[in-house]
CSV table of C-alpha atoms in Angstrom, one decimal:
chain,number,residue,atom,x,y,z
A,1,UNK,CA,115.1,-59.1,-59.5
A,2,UNK,CA,118.2,-56.8,-59.6
A,3,UNK,CA,119.8,-55.9,-56.7
A,4,UNK,CA,120.0,-51.0,-55.5
A,5,UNK,CA,124.1,-52.0,-55.9
A,6,UNK,CA,123.9,-54.4,-59.2
A,7,UNK,CA,121.5,-51.6,-60.9
A,8,UNK,CA,122.9,-49.0,-59.7
A,9,UNK,CA,126.8,-49.7,-59.3
A,10,UNK,CA,127.6,-48.6,-62.9
A,11,UNK,CA,126.5,-44.9,-62.3
A,12,UNK,CA,128.1,-44.7,-58.9
A,13,UNK,CA,131.3,-45.7,-59.7
A,14,UNK,CA,130.9,-43.2,-63.1
A,15,UNK,CA,129.8,-40.6,-60.8
A,16,UNK,CA,133.1,-41.4,-58.0
A,17,UNK,CA,135.7,-41.2,-60.4
A,18,UNK,CA,135.0,-38.2,-62.6
A,19,UNK,CA,134.7,-36.8,-59.0
A,20,UNK,CA,137.8,-37.9,-58.6
A,21,UNK,CA,139.3,-36.8,-61.8
A,22,UNK,CA,138.1,-32.9,-60.4
A,23,UNK,CA,135.6,-33.1,-63.8
A,24,UNK,CA,132.6,-30.2,-64.0
A,25,UNK,CA,129.1,-31.9,-65.5
A,26,UNK,CA,126.6,-30.1,-66.8
A,27,UNK,CA,122.9,-31.5,-66.0
A,28,UNK,CA,122.7,-32.1,-69.6
A,29,UNK,CA,126.4,-34.3,-69.5
A,30,UNK,CA,124.5,-36.1,-66.6
A,31,UNK,CA,121.3,-37.3,-68.6
A,32,UNK,CA,123.6,-38.3,-71.5
A,33,UNK,CA,125.6,-40.2,-69.6
A,34,UNK,CA,123.0,-42.7,-68.6
A,35,UNK,CA,121.5,-45.8,-70.0
A,36,UNK,CA,119.6,-45.8,-73.1
A,37,UNK,CA,115.9,-46.8,-71.7
A,38,UNK,CA,116.6,-45.2,-67.7
A,39,UNK,CA,116.6,-41.8,-70.5
A,40,UNK,CA,113.7,-42.4,-72.3
A,41,UNK,CA,112.5,-43.0,-68.4
A,42,UNK,CA,113.5,-39.7,-67.7
A,43,UNK,CA,113.9,-38.1,-70.2
A,44,UNK,CA,110.7,-38.8,-71.9
A,45,UNK,CA,108.0,-41.5,-69.4
A,46,UNK,CA,107.9,-39.4,-66.5
A,47,UNK,CA,107.8,-36.1,-68.3
A,48,UNK,CA,104.8,-36.6,-71.4
A,49,UNK,CA,103.3,-39.9,-70.3
A,50,UNK,CA,104.1,-40.8,-66.8
A,51,UNK,CA,100.9,-38.0,-65.6
A,52,UNK,CA,98.3,-37.3,-63.9
A,53,UNK,CA,95.1,-39.0,-65.8
A,54,UNK,CA,96.9,-40.8,-68.5
A,55,UNK,CA,99.9,-43.4,-68.2
A,56,UNK,CA,100.6,-43.0,-64.1
A,57,UNK,CA,98.4,-45.3,-62.4
A,58,UNK,CA,96.1,-47.6,-62.7
A,59,UNK,CA,93.9,-45.5,-61.0
A,60,UNK,CA,93.9,-42.9,-64.1
A,61,UNK,CA,90.3,-42.9,-65.8
A,62,UNK,CA,92.2,-43.4,-69.4
A,63,UNK,CA,93.6,-46.4,-67.3
A,64,UNK,CA,90.4,-48.8,-68.5
A,65,UNK,CA,90.8,-47.9,-71.8
A,66,UNK,CA,94.9,-48.3,-72.6
A,67,UNK,CA,95.6,-50.3,-69.5
A,68,UNK,CA,99.5,-49.3,-69.8
A,69,UNK,CA,101.7,-47.9,-65.9
A,70,UNK,CA,104.4,-46.2,-67.7
A,71,UNK,CA,106.6,-45.7,-64.1
A,72,UNK,CA,110.1,-46.3,-63.3
A,73,UNK,CA,109.1,-49.6,-61.4
A,74,UNK,CA,106.6,-50.9,-64.4
A,75,UNK,CA,106.8,-49.4,-67.7
A,76,UNK,CA,110.3,-51.7,-69.0
A,77,UNK,CA,107.9,-54.6,-68.1
A,78,UNK,CA,104.8,-53.9,-69.6
A,79,UNK,CA,106.6,-52.5,-72.5
A,80,UNK,CA,108.6,-55.4,-73.6
A,81,UNK,CA,106.6,-58.3,-76.3
A,82,UNK,CA,103.5,-57.3,-74.7
A,83,UNK,CA,100.0,-56.6,-76.5
A,84,UNK,CA,97.8,-53.2,-76.6
A,85,UNK,CA,94.2,-53.7,-75.3
A,86,UNK,CA,94.6,-51.9,-78.9
A,87,UNK,CA,92.4,-54.6,-81.5
A,88,UNK,CA,93.3,-53.8,-85.2
A,89,UNK,CA,96.7,-53.3,-83.0
A,90,UNK,CA,97.0,-57.1,-82.3
A,91,UNK,CA,95.1,-58.1,-85.1
A,92,UNK,CA,98.3,-56.9,-87.0
A,93,UNK,CA,100.6,-58.9,-84.5
A,94,UNK,CA,102.1,-56.0,-82.8
A,95,UNK,CA,103.4,-56.1,-80.0
A,96,UNK,CA,103.7,-52.3,-77.5
A,97,UNK,CA,108.1,-52.7,-78.4
A,98,UNK,CA,108.6,-56.1,-80.4
A,99,UNK,CA,112.6,-55.7,-79.7
A,100,UNK,CA,114.2,-55.2,-82.9
A,101,UNK,CA,111.3,-54.7,-85.0
A,102,UNK,CA,110.1,-51.3,-85.0
A,103,UNK,CA,107.2,-51.3,-88.0
A,104,UNK,CA,106.2,-54.2,-85.3
A,105,UNK,CA,105.9,-51.6,-82.1
A,106,UNK,CA,102.5,-50.4,-81.2
A,107,UNK,CA,104.3,-47.9,-79.2
A,108,UNK,CA,106.5,-46.0,-81.9
A,109,UNK,CA,103.3,-45.9,-83.8
A,110,UNK,CA,101.4,-44.0,-80.9
A,111,UNK,CA,103.9,-42.1,-80.5
A,112,UNK,CA,105.5,-40.7,-84.1
A,113,UNK,CA,103.2,-38.0,-84.8
A,114,UNK,CA,103.9,-37.7,-88.4
A,115,UNK,CA,101.7,-41.6,-88.8
A,116,UNK,CA,98.6,-40.1,-88.4
A,117,UNK,CA,97.5,-41.4,-92.2
A,118,UNK,CA,98.5,-44.9,-90.7
A,119,UNK,CA,96.5,-44.3,-87.1
A,120,UNK,CA,94.0,-43.7,-88.9
A,121,UNK,CA,93.7,-46.3,-91.5
A,122,UNK,CA,94.6,-49.3,-89.4
A,123,UNK,CA,92.1,-48.2,-86.7
A,124,UNK,CA,95.4,-47.9,-84.0
A,125,UNK,CA,93.6,-44.4,-82.5
A,126,UNK,CA,94.9,-41.3,-82.0
A,127,UNK,CA,98.9,-40.1,-81.5
A,128,UNK,CA,100.1,-39.7,-78.4
A,129,UNK,CA,99.9,-37.8,-75.9
A,130,UNK,CA,96.6,-37.3,-76.6
A,131,UNK,CA,96.1,-33.2,-75.8
A,132,UNK,CA,99.5,-32.6,-75.2
A,133,UNK,CA,102.5,-31.4,-77.6
A,134,UNK,CA,103.8,-33.7,-79.0
A,135,UNK,CA,107.6,-35.2,-78.5
A,136,UNK,CA,110.5,-33.8,-80.9
A,137,UNK,CA,112.4,-35.0,-83.6
A,138,UNK,CA,115.2,-36.2,-81.1
A,139,UNK,CA,112.9,-37.5,-78.9
A,140,UNK,CA,111.0,-40.3,-81.2
A,141,UNK,CA,114.1,-40.8,-83.2
A,142,UNK,CA,115.9,-41.9,-79.7
A,143,UNK,CA,113.1,-44.7,-79.4
A,144,UNK,CA,113.0,-45.7,-82.5
A,145,UNK,CA,117.0,-46.2,-82.8
A,146,UNK,CA,116.4,-48.6,-78.9
A,147,UNK,CA,114.0,-50.2,-80.0
A,148,UNK,CA,116.3,-51.2,-83.3
A,149,UNK,CA,119.4,-51.6,-81.4
A,150,UNK,CA,117.4,-55.7,-79.5
A,151,UNK,CA,115.4,-52.6,-77.0
A,152,UNK,CA,117.9,-53.4,-73.7
A,153,UNK,CA,117.3,-52.7,-70.3
A,154,UNK,CA,120.7,-51.2,-69.0
A,155,UNK,CA,123.0,-50.1,-71.4
A,156,UNK,CA,122.2,-49.1,-75.0
A,157,UNK,CA,124.5,-47.7,-78.1
A,158,UNK,CA,121.9,-45.0,-78.6
A,159,UNK,CA,123.3,-41.8,-79.4
A,160,UNK,CA,122.8,-39.5,-76.0
A,161,UNK,CA,123.0,-37.0,-77.2
A,162,UNK,CA,119.6,-37.6,-79.7
A,163,UNK,CA,117.5,-37.6,-77.0
A,164,UNK,CA,118.2,-33.0,-76.4
A,165,UNK,CA,116.8,-32.7,-79.6
A,166,UNK,CA,113.5,-30.6,-78.5
A,167,UNK,CA,112.9,-29.7,-82.1
A,168,UNK,CA,109.0,-30.0,-83.1
A,169,UNK,CA,108.8,-33.7,-85.7
A,170,UNK,CA,105.2,-32.0,-86.5
A,171,UNK,CA,105.6,-28.1,-85.8
A,172,UNK,CA,105.3,-26.0,-82.7
A,173,UNK,CA,102.7,-26.7,-80.6
A,174,UNK,CA,98.8,-27.3,-81.4
A,175,UNK,CA,98.9,-24.6,-83.5
A,176,UNK,CA,101.2,-25.3,-86.2
A,177,UNK,CA,100.5,-29.2,-87.0
A,178,UNK,CA,97.8,-28.9,-89.2
A,179,UNK,CA,96.5,-28.8,-92.9
A,180,UNK,CA,92.9,-28.6,-94.0
A,181,UNK,CA,92.0,-31.2,-95.6
A,182,UNK,CA,91.6,-30.3,-99.5
A,183,UNK,CA,87.8,-30.1,-100.3
A,184,UNK,CA,86.9,-32.4,-103.6
A,185,UNK,CA,86.3,-31.2,-106.8
A,186,UNK,CA,82.6,-29.6,-106.7
A,187,UNK,CA,81.1,-32.2,-108.9
A,188,UNK,CA,82.7,-34.8,-107.0
A,189,UNK,CA,81.2,-33.7,-103.3
A,190,UNK,CA,81.4,-31.2,-100.8
A,191,UNK,CA,83.0,-30.4,-97.9
A,192,UNK,CA,81.4,-29.6,-94.4
A,193,UNK,CA,83.8,-27.4,-91.6
A,194,UNK,CA,83.0,-26.7,-88.2
A,195,UNK,CA,85.3,-23.6,-87.2
A,196,UNK,CA,87.9,-23.7,-85.0
A,197,UNK,CA,86.7,-22.9,-81.8
A,198,UNK,CA,88.4,-22.8,-78.2
A,199,UNK,CA,89.7,-25.3,-75.7
A,200,UNK,CA,90.7,-23.7,-72.2
A,201,UNK,CA,94.1,-25.4,-70.5
A,202,UNK,CA,94.3,-28.0,-68.9
A,203,UNK,CA,90.6,-29.2,-69.8
A,204,UNK,CA,87.6,-30.9,-72.4
A,205,UNK,CA,85.5,-29.1,-74.7
A,206,UNK,CA,82.7,-31.6,-75.9
A,207,UNK,CA,80.6,-28.9,-78.0
A,208,UNK,CA,77.6,-29.6,-80.6
A,209,UNK,CA,76.7,-27.2,-82.9
A,210,UNK,CA,73.6,-28.4,-86.0
A,211,UNK,CA,74.8,-26.5,-89.3
A,212,UNK,CA,73.4,-26.8,-93.2
A,213,UNK,CA,74.3,-29.4,-95.2
A,214,UNK,CA,73.8,-26.5,-97.9
A,215,UNK,CA,72.2,-29.1,-101.2
A,216,UNK,CA,68.6,-28.4,-102.6
A,217,UNK,CA,68.4,-31.4,-104.3
A,218,UNK,CA,68.9,-34.5,-102.3
A,219,UNK,CA,72.9,-36.3,-102.1
A,220,UNK,CA,74.0,-40.3,-102.0
A,221,UNK,CA,77.4,-40.8,-100.5
A,222,UNK,CA,79.7,-43.4,-100.2
A,223,UNK,CA,82.7,-42.4,-98.8
A,224,UNK,CA,82.9,-39.7,-96.3
A,225,UNK,CA,87.0,-38.4,-94.9
A,226,UNK,CA,87.3,-36.4,-92.1
A,227,UNK,CA,90.3,-34.7,-90.7
A,228,UNK,CA,91.4,-33.2,-87.0
A,229,UNK,CA,93.2,-30.8,-85.5
A,230,UNK,CA,95.9,-32.5,-82.8
A,231,UNK,CA,94.0,-33.4,-79.6
A,232,UNK,CA,90.2,-34.6,-80.5
A,233,UNK,CA,89.4,-37.5,-79.0
A,234,UNK,CA,86.2,-37.9,-81.4
A,235,UNK,CA,83.7,-36.5,-84.6
A,236,UNK,CA,80.5,-38.0,-85.2
A,237,UNK,CA,77.8,-36.2,-87.5
A,238,UNK,CA,74.2,-36.7,-86.1
A,239,UNK,CA,71.1,-36.4,-87.9
A,240,UNK,CA,67.7,-36.3,-85.9
A,241,UNK,CA,64.6,-39.0,-84.8
A,242,UNK,CA,62.5,-35.7,-85.2
A,243,UNK,CA,63.0,-33.1,-87.7
A,244,UNK,CA,60.1,-31.0,-86.0
A,245,UNK,CA,61.9,-30.2,-83.4
A,246,UNK,CA,65.9,-28.9,-84.5
A,247,UNK,CA,68.6,-27.1,-81.6
A,248,UNK,CA,69.2,-23.5,-82.8
A,249,UNK,CA,71.3,-23.6,-86.2
A,250,UNK,CA,74.7,-22.3,-86.3
A,251,UNK,CA,74.5,-22.4,-82.3
A,252,UNK,CA,77.8,-24.2,-80.5
A,253,UNK,CA,75.9,-26.2,-77.6
A,254,UNK,CA,78.2,-27.0,-74.8
A,255,UNK,CA,78.2,-30.3,-72.9
A,256,UNK,CA,79.5,-29.1,-69.8
A,257,UNK,CA,79.3,-25.4,-68.8
A,258,UNK,CA,81.9,-22.4,-68.0
A,259,UNK,CA,81.8,-24.3,-64.0
A,260,UNK,CA,81.9,-28.5,-65.4
A,261,UNK,CA,78.0,-28.7,-64.2
A,262,UNK,CA,76.2,-30.7,-66.8
A,263,UNK,CA,74.1,-28.6,-69.3
A,264,UNK,CA,70.8,-30.0,-69.1
A,265,UNK,CA,69.8,-28.4,-72.4
A,266,UNK,CA,72.8,-29.8,-74.3
A,267,UNK,CA,71.9,-33.6,-72.8
A,268,UNK,CA,68.2,-33.2,-73.9
A,269,UNK,CA,69.1,-32.5,-77.1
A,270,UNK,CA,70.7,-35.6,-77.6
A,271,UNK,CA,68.4,-37.5,-76.8
A,272,UNK,CA,67.4,-36.8,-80.6
A,273,UNK,CA,70.5,-38.1,-81.7
A,274,UNK,CA,71.0,-41.0,-84.6
A,275,UNK,CA,74.3,-41.6,-86.0
A,276,UNK,CA,75.4,-40.7,-89.7
A,277,UNK,CA,79.3,-41.1,-89.8
A,278,UNK,CA,81.7,-40.7,-86.8
A,279,UNK,CA,85.4,-41.5,-86.6
A,280,UNK,CA,87.8,-42.0,-82.7
A,281,UNK,CA,90.8,-41.0,-85.0
A,282,UNK,CA,92.9,-37.8,-86.5
A,283,UNK,CA,91.7,-38.3,-89.1
A,284,UNK,CA,89.6,-41.3,-91.4
A,285,UNK,CA,88.9,-42.3,-94.3
A,286,UNK,CA,85.2,-44.6,-94.9
A,287,UNK,CA,84.2,-45.8,-98.3
A,288,UNK,CA,80.6,-47.6,-99.7
A,289,UNK,CA,81.3,-50.7,-101.4
A,290,UNK,CA,80.7,-50.2,-105.4
A,291,UNK,CA,77.0,-49.0,-105.6
A,292,UNK,CA,76.1,-49.1,-101.9
A,293,UNK,CA,75.3,-45.2,-100.4
A,294,UNK,CA,74.2,-43.7,-97.9
A,295,UNK,CA,70.8,-40.4,-98.8
A,296,UNK,CA,71.0,-36.9,-97.8
A,297,UNK,CA,67.8,-35.1,-98.3
A,298,UNK,CA,67.8,-32.3,-99.6
A,299,UNK,CA,68.4,-28.6,-97.3
A,300,UNK,CA,69.1,-31.3,-94.7
A,301,UNK,CA,71.4,-29.9,-91.3
A,302,UNK,CA,73.6,-32.2,-89.4
A,303,UNK,CA,74.9,-31.8,-85.9
A,304,UNK,CA,78.1,-31.1,-85.8
A,305,UNK,CA,79.6,-33.2,-82.3
A,306,UNK,CA,83.3,-32.7,-81.0
A,307,UNK,CA,85.2,-33.7,-78.5
A,308,UNK,CA,88.4,-32.3,-77.6
A,309,UNK,CA,91.2,-32.7,-75.0
A,310,UNK,CA,93.2,-30.1,-74.0
A,311,UNK,CA,96.6,-31.2,-71.2
A,312,UNK,CA,98.9,-28.7,-72.3
A,313,UNK,CA,99.2,-25.1,-70.3
A,314,UNK,CA,98.1,-23.1,-72.9
A,315,UNK,CA,94.9,-22.9,-74.8
A,316,UNK,CA,94.2,-25.4,-77.9
A,317,UNK,CA,91.8,-24.6,-81.4
A,318,UNK,CA,89.6,-27.7,-82.2
A,319,UNK,CA,88.9,-27.6,-85.5
A,320,UNK,CA,86.6,-30.1,-87.9
A,321,UNK,CA,86.6,-31.0,-91.8
A,322,UNK,CA,84.6,-33.6,-93.5
A,323,UNK,CA,84.6,-33.8,-97.1
A,324,UNK,CA,81.5,-36.1,-98.3
A,325,UNK,CA,81.8,-37.8,-101.6
A,326,UNK,CA,79.2,-38.5,-104.0
A,327,UNK,CA,77.4,-40.6,-105.8
A,328,UNK,CA,75.2,-39.9,-109.7
A,329,UNK,CA,72.0,-41.6,-108.4
A,330,UNK,CA,71.8,-43.2,-111.1
A,331,UNK,CA,74.7,-45.2,-110.4
A,332,UNK,CA,72.9,-45.8,-106.9
A,333,UNK,CA,71.9,-49.7,-106.5
A,334,UNK,CA,71.4,-49.9,-102.5
A,335,UNK,CA,70.8,-47.3,-99.9
A,336,UNK,CA,72.2,-47.5,-96.9
A,337,UNK,CA,70.9,-46.8,-93.6
A,338,UNK,CA,71.9,-46.2,-90.0
A,339,UNK,CA,72.0,-49.1,-87.4
A,340,UNK,CA,71.4,-47.8,-83.9
A,341,UNK,CA,71.1,-50.8,-81.7
A,342,UNK,CA,71.1,-49.4,-77.8
A,343,UNK,CA,70.6,-51.7,-74.8
A,344,UNK,CA,69.5,-48.9,-72.3
A,345,UNK,CA,67.7,-51.3,-69.0
A,346,UNK,CA,70.8,-52.4,-67.3
A,347,UNK,CA,72.9,-51.7,-64.3
A,348,UNK,CA,75.7,-52.4,-63.3
A,349,UNK,CA,76.3,-53.4,-59.4
A,350,UNK,CA,78.8,-51.2,-57.4
A,351,UNK,CA,82.4,-52.7,-57.3
A,352,UNK,CA,82.2,-55.5,-59.4
A,353,UNK,CA,81.9,-57.3,-63.2
A,354,UNK,CA,79.5,-57.3,-64.6
A,355,UNK,CA,78.2,-59.3,-68.3
A,356,UNK,CA,75.4,-57.4,-69.7
A,357,UNK,CA,73.6,-58.9,-73.0
A,358,UNK,CA,70.9,-57.8,-75.7
A,359,UNK,CA,69.6,-59.3,-78.4
A,360,UNK,CA,68.1,-57.1,-80.9
A,361,UNK,CA,66.1,-59.1,-84.1
A,362,UNK,CA,64.9,-57.9,-87.1
A,363,UNK,CA,62.4,-57.4,-88.7
A,364,UNK,CA,62.6,-57.5,-92.7
A,365,UNK,CA,65.4,-59.8,-93.9
A,366,UNK,CA,68.5,-57.7,-94.1
A,367,UNK,CA,72.7,-56.8,-94.9
A,368,UNK,CA,74.9,-55.6,-92.2
A,369,UNK,CA,78.0,-53.6,-93.7
A,370,UNK,CA,79.6,-51.9,-91.3
A,371,UNK,CA,79.8,-52.3,-87.0
A,372,UNK,CA,81.4,-50.6,-84.6
A,373,UNK,CA,80.7,-50.3,-80.9
A,374,UNK,CA,79.8,-47.4,-78.2
A,375,UNK,CA,80.5,-48.0,-74.1
A,376,UNK,CA,82.1,-45.4,-71.5
A,377,UNK,CA,84.6,-45.8,-69.3
A,378,UNK,CA,84.1,-48.9,-67.5
A,379,UNK,CA,83.7,-51.1,-70.5
A,380,UNK,CA,86.2,-54.0,-70.9
A,381,UNK,CA,85.0,-56.4,-74.0
A,382,UNK,CA,81.9,-55.2,-76.3
A,383,UNK,CA,81.4,-58.7,-78.3
A,384,UNK,CA,78.7,-58.8,-80.7
A,385,UNK,CA,77.0,-62.5,-81.6
A,386,UNK,CA,74.7,-63.3,-84.7
A,387,UNK,CA,71.5,-64.6,-83.3
A,388,UNK,CA,69.8,-67.4,-85.2
A,389,UNK,CA,70.0,-69.1,-88.6
A,390,UNK,CA,73.2,-71.1,-89.2
A,391,UNK,CA,75.2,-69.2,-87.5
A,392,UNK,CA,73.8,-68.5,-84.5
A,393,UNK,CA,75.6,-67.7,-81.4
A,394,UNK,CA,79.4,-67.1,-84.5
A,395,UNK,CA,81.0,-64.0,-82.7
A,396,UNK,CA,81.2,-61.4,-85.7
A,397,UNK,CA,82.6,-58.6,-83.5
A,398,UNK,CA,84.8,-58.0,-81.2
A,399,UNK,CA,86.4,-55.1,-79.0
A,400,UNK,CA,88.6,-54.5,-76.1
A,401,UNK,CA,89.1,-49.9,-76.5
A,402,UNK,CA,86.1,-49.0,-75.2
A,403,UNK,CA,88.3,-45.4,-76.6
A,404,UNK,CA,88.8,-46.5,-80.0
A,405,UNK,CA,86.0,-48.8,-81.1
A,406,UNK,CA,87.3,-51.6,-83.6
A,407,UNK,CA,85.2,-50.3,-87.1
A,408,UNK,CA,84.8,-53.7,-88.7
A,409,UNK,CA,83.7,-53.6,-92.3
A,410,UNK,CA,82.5,-56.3,-93.8
A,411,UNK,CA,83.7,-57.4,-97.6
A,412,UNK,CA,80.4,-59.6,-97.7
A,413,UNK,CA,78.5,-58.6,-96.3
A,414,UNK,CA,76.6,-60.1,-92.7
A,415,UNK,CA,72.9,-61.8,-94.3
A,416,UNK,CA,70.1,-62.4,-92.1
A,417,UNK,CA,66.6,-63.4,-92.2
A,418,UNK,CA,63.3,-61.9,-90.5
A,419,UNK,CA,64.0,-62.8,-87.1
A,420,UNK,CA,67.1,-63.2,-87.4
A,421,UNK,CA,69.5,-60.6,-85.7
A,422,UNK,CA,72.4,-59.2,-83.5
A,423,UNK,CA,73.1,-59.5,-79.6
A,424,UNK,CA,75.1,-57.4,-77.8
A,425,UNK,CA,77.8,-59.2,-75.2
A,426,UNK,CA,79.5,-56.5,-72.8
A,427,UNK,CA,81.7,-56.6,-70.0
A,428,UNK,CA,81.6,-53.8,-67.3
A,429,UNK,CA,84.4,-53.9,-64.4
A,430,UNK,CA,82.4,-51.0,-61.9
A,431,UNK,CA,85.3,-50.0,-59.7
A,432,UNK,CA,83.4,-47.1,-58.3
A,433,UNK,CA,80.9,-46.8,-54.3
A,434,UNK,CA,77.7,-46.5,-56.8
A,435,UNK,CA,75.8,-48.9,-59.4
A,436,UNK,CA,75.6,-47.5,-62.8
A,437,UNK,CA,73.0,-47.6,-65.3
A,438,UNK,CA,72.7,-46.2,-68.7
A,439,UNK,CA,72.8,-42.4,-69.4
A,440,UNK,CA,74.0,-39.8,-71.0
A,441,UNK,CA,76.8,-38.0,-68.7
A,442,UNK,CA,80.7,-39.5,-68.5
A,443,UNK,CA,79.7,-41.2,-65.4
A,444,UNK,CA,76.8,-42.8,-66.4
A,445,UNK,CA,77.5,-46.4,-68.7
A,446,UNK,CA,75.8,-46.9,-72.6
A,447,UNK,CA,75.3,-50.4,-74.7
A,448,UNK,CA,75.2,-48.8,-78.4
A,449,UNK,CA,76.1,-51.0,-81.5
A,450,UNK,CA,76.7,-48.6,-84.7
A,451,UNK,CA,76.6,-49.6,-88.3
A,452,UNK,CA,75.3,-49.4,-91.3
A,453,UNK,CA,72.8,-52.3,-92.5
A,454,UNK,CA,70.1,-52.3,-96.1
A,455,UNK,CA,67.2,-54.3,-96.0
A,456,UNK,CA,66.7,-56.9,-98.8
């Protein structure tokens, strides 16, 4: 570990020399004389990342999701050649910062707002900082050059004037960085739209709106494409268990009241939900295998669920576009169904780590096309195993990112005979002072396997 004198001697010497020759330094010039990483820390991390609720400490609510603290005392050690918690990034052999290799440095990918489509395609989560204005052209380019030049802790040859370029890379704030998703041709599909809604400053807003599909006849959908404005945490299309008990069409139902309390009527309506499609990335494009499609009955409606995070001092708009691409009925070989396997009877004692397991068996021969998972913030690791048959006990899914869980598509569907199935095995770390059980609020927990399947 460097001593105070070793670490600060070059800077103190420079300042002393400057004063001796009577040089008048502006604040900006002082900033530009710092080493490359010190500039990143003071001008980027301290202002945009190591803030309360984000990457400031292990006590931040989001820490269990990202596992990364970026304060000055630990940021360098936490970044260099360290794995991210994002499962897809680990599978691609990325590190948070891989010196000399920008393409394998997850930090650069996450702050580069122009790479939103890459983030979605790779399941890398949303651009950072979530819910705040993105970094500038100069800040992003400075970090890129720092990584390319070897990501040194002290010194550095990166042109310091870059960091003063404050032009936003993706437009000026939330209002001008968004391009609507182009709709499909009428012969190819249709577009659904959740119109702009306001998210107050320093606030998280989650809403539900039941909207009609606008189809007079049944549809078969084999591709779902989504695009949302910046600041989105997730979007889900739900259908309903009981079609005789539907919320009012077009009514915006907030999850929370204006005073922050839970809206109980909204929570009650959530109990009628069945997952149909969704994403936790700003852009997403999911396509079923050839000949496989989801069926939408005539004159149908979905419950649109959108969650936005706004950490800025001003209001931002939320908005969602969804394209549904059709498959002609005569080309449909298999009608897929959504998988929704929920474990609701667990209890997590206060102040300890608990592993919870639940087995789900199929009553008919079944093929599984895709798996993903859902927990709340206490979920550390989600594992899905095969139960029964020759592959009994085999792990087929693993994710350590509760906020952006892995979406795993199987090129060869997982095959199950009657009586075989899946087991969810979830590690929860209950750091609270109370027992936590299954529930709908953010203070409760969940253990759900989502996915798609069809019966043979």
